[in-house]
Coordinates of C-alpha atoms in Angstrom, one line a residue:
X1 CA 0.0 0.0 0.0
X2 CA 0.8 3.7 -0.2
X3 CA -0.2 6.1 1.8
X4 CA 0.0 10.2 0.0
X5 CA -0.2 13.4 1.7
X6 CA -0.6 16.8 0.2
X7 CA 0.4 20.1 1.7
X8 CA 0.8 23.6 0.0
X9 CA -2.9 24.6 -0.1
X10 CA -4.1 28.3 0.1
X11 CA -5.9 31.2 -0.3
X12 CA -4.0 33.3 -2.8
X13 CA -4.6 36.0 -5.5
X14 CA -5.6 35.7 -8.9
X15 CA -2.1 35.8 -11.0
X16 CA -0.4 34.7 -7.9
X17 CA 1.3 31.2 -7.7
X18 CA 1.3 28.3 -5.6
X19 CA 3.5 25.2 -5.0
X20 CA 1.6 21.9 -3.9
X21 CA 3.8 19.1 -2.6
X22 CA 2.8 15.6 -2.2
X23 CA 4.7 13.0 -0.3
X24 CA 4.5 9.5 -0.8
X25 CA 5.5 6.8 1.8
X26 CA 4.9 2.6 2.1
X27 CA 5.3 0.6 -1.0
X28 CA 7.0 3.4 -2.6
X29 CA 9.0 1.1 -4.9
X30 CA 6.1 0.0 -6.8
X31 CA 5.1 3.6 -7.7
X32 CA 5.7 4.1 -12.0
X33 CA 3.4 7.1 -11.7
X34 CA 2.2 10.4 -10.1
X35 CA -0.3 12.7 -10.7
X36 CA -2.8 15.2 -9.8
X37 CA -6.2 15.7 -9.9
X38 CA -8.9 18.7 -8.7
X39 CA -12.1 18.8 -8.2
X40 CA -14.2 22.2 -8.0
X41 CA -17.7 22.4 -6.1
X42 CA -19.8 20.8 -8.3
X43 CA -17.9 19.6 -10.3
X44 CA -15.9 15.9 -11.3
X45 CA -12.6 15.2 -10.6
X46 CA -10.5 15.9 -13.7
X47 CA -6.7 15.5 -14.6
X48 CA -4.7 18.5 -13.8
X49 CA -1.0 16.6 -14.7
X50 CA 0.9 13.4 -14.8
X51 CA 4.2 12.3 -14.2
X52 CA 5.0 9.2 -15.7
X53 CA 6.6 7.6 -18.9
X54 CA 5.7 10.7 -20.2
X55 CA 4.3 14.0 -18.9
X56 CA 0.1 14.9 -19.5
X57 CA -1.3 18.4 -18.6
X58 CA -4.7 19.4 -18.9
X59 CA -5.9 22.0 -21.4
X60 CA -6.7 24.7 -19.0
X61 CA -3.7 24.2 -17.2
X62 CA -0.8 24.0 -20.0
X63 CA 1.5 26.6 -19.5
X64 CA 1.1 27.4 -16.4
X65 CA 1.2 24.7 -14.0
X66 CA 4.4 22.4 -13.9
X67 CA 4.7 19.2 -12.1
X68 CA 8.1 17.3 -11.0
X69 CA 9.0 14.3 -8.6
X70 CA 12.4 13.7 -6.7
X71 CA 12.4 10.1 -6.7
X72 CA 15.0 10.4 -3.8
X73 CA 12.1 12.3 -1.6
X74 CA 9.1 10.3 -3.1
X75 CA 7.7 13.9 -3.3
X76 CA 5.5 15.3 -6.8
X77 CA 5.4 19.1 -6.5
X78 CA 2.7 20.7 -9.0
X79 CA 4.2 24.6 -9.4
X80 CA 0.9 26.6 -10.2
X81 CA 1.6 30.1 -11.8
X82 CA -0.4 32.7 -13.1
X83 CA -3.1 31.4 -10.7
X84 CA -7.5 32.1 -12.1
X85 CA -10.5 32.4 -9.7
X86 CA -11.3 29.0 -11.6
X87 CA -8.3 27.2 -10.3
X88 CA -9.8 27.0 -6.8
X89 CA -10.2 23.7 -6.0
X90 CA -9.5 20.7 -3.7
X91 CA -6.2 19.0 -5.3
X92 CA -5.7 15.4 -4.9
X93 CA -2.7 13.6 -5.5
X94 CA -2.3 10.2 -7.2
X95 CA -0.1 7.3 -7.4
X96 CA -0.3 4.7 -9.8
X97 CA 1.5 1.4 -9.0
X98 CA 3.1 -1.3 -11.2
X99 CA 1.3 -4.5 -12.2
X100 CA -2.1 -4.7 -10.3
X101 CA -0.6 -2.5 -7.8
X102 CA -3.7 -0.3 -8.4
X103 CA -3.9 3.5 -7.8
X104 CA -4.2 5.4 -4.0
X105 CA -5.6 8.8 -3.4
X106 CA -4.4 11.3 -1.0
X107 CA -7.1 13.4 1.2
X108 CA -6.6 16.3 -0.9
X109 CA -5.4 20.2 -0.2
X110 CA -7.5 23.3 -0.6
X111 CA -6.3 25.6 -3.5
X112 CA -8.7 29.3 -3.2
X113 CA -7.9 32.0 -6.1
X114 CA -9.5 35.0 -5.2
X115 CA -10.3 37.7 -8.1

C-alpha cells in the first residue's frame, strides 16, 4: 500500500502562484506514476498533470502549472503560476502502482484563487 499526503494549499490572489507538494511513503517502490487531480464544487474530478513515462497536462492548465518528482524524496510538487478564480479547487494527489498495484488517493489540499 501507499499512503500520500498533500500540503501547500491556500488562499492566494488571482495571478499569484502556488506550489503543492505531495509525499509518498509505504510501497513506494512499486510507484511508475504520479499525478494530480482537482475537483471544484460541483464539479468531477479531472486531470490537472501526470508524471509518468511521459508527462500529460490538462488543457486549462498547460503553460502554467508544472509538475516534477524527486524520486529520492518520493515527493510530486505541481508549481501553479499565473493562478484564475477558476483554479480553486480541492487538489488530490495520485499514485499509480506497477502491475495490479492499483492507484491510491491522497485526502486532498484546498487551493482558493480570489479575483
Amino acid at each position: 500500500q501507499v499512503q500520500l499526503v498533500e500540503s501547500g494549499g491556500a488562499l492566494v490572489q488571482s495571478g499569484g502562484s502556488l506550489r503543492l507538494s505531495c509525499v509518498a511513503s509505504g510501497s513506494t517502490f512499486s510507484i511508475y506514476a504520479m499525478g494530480w487531480y482537482r475537483q471544484a464544487p460541483g464539479a468531477e474530478r479531472e486531470l490537472v498533470a501526470l508524471s509518468g513515462d511521459d508527462t500529460k497536462y490538462g488543457d486549462s492548465v498547460k503553460g502554467r502549472f508544472t509538475i516534477s518528482r524527486d524520486n529520492t524524496k518520493n515527493t510530486v510538487y505541481l508549481q501553479m503560476n499565473s493562478l484564475k478564480p477558476e483554479d480553486t479547487a480541492v487538489y488530490y494527489c495520485r499514485a499509480y502502482l506497477r502491475g495490479s498495484g492499483g492507484n491510491y488517493w491522497g485526502k486532498g489540499t484546498l487551493v482558493t484563487v480570489s479575483s
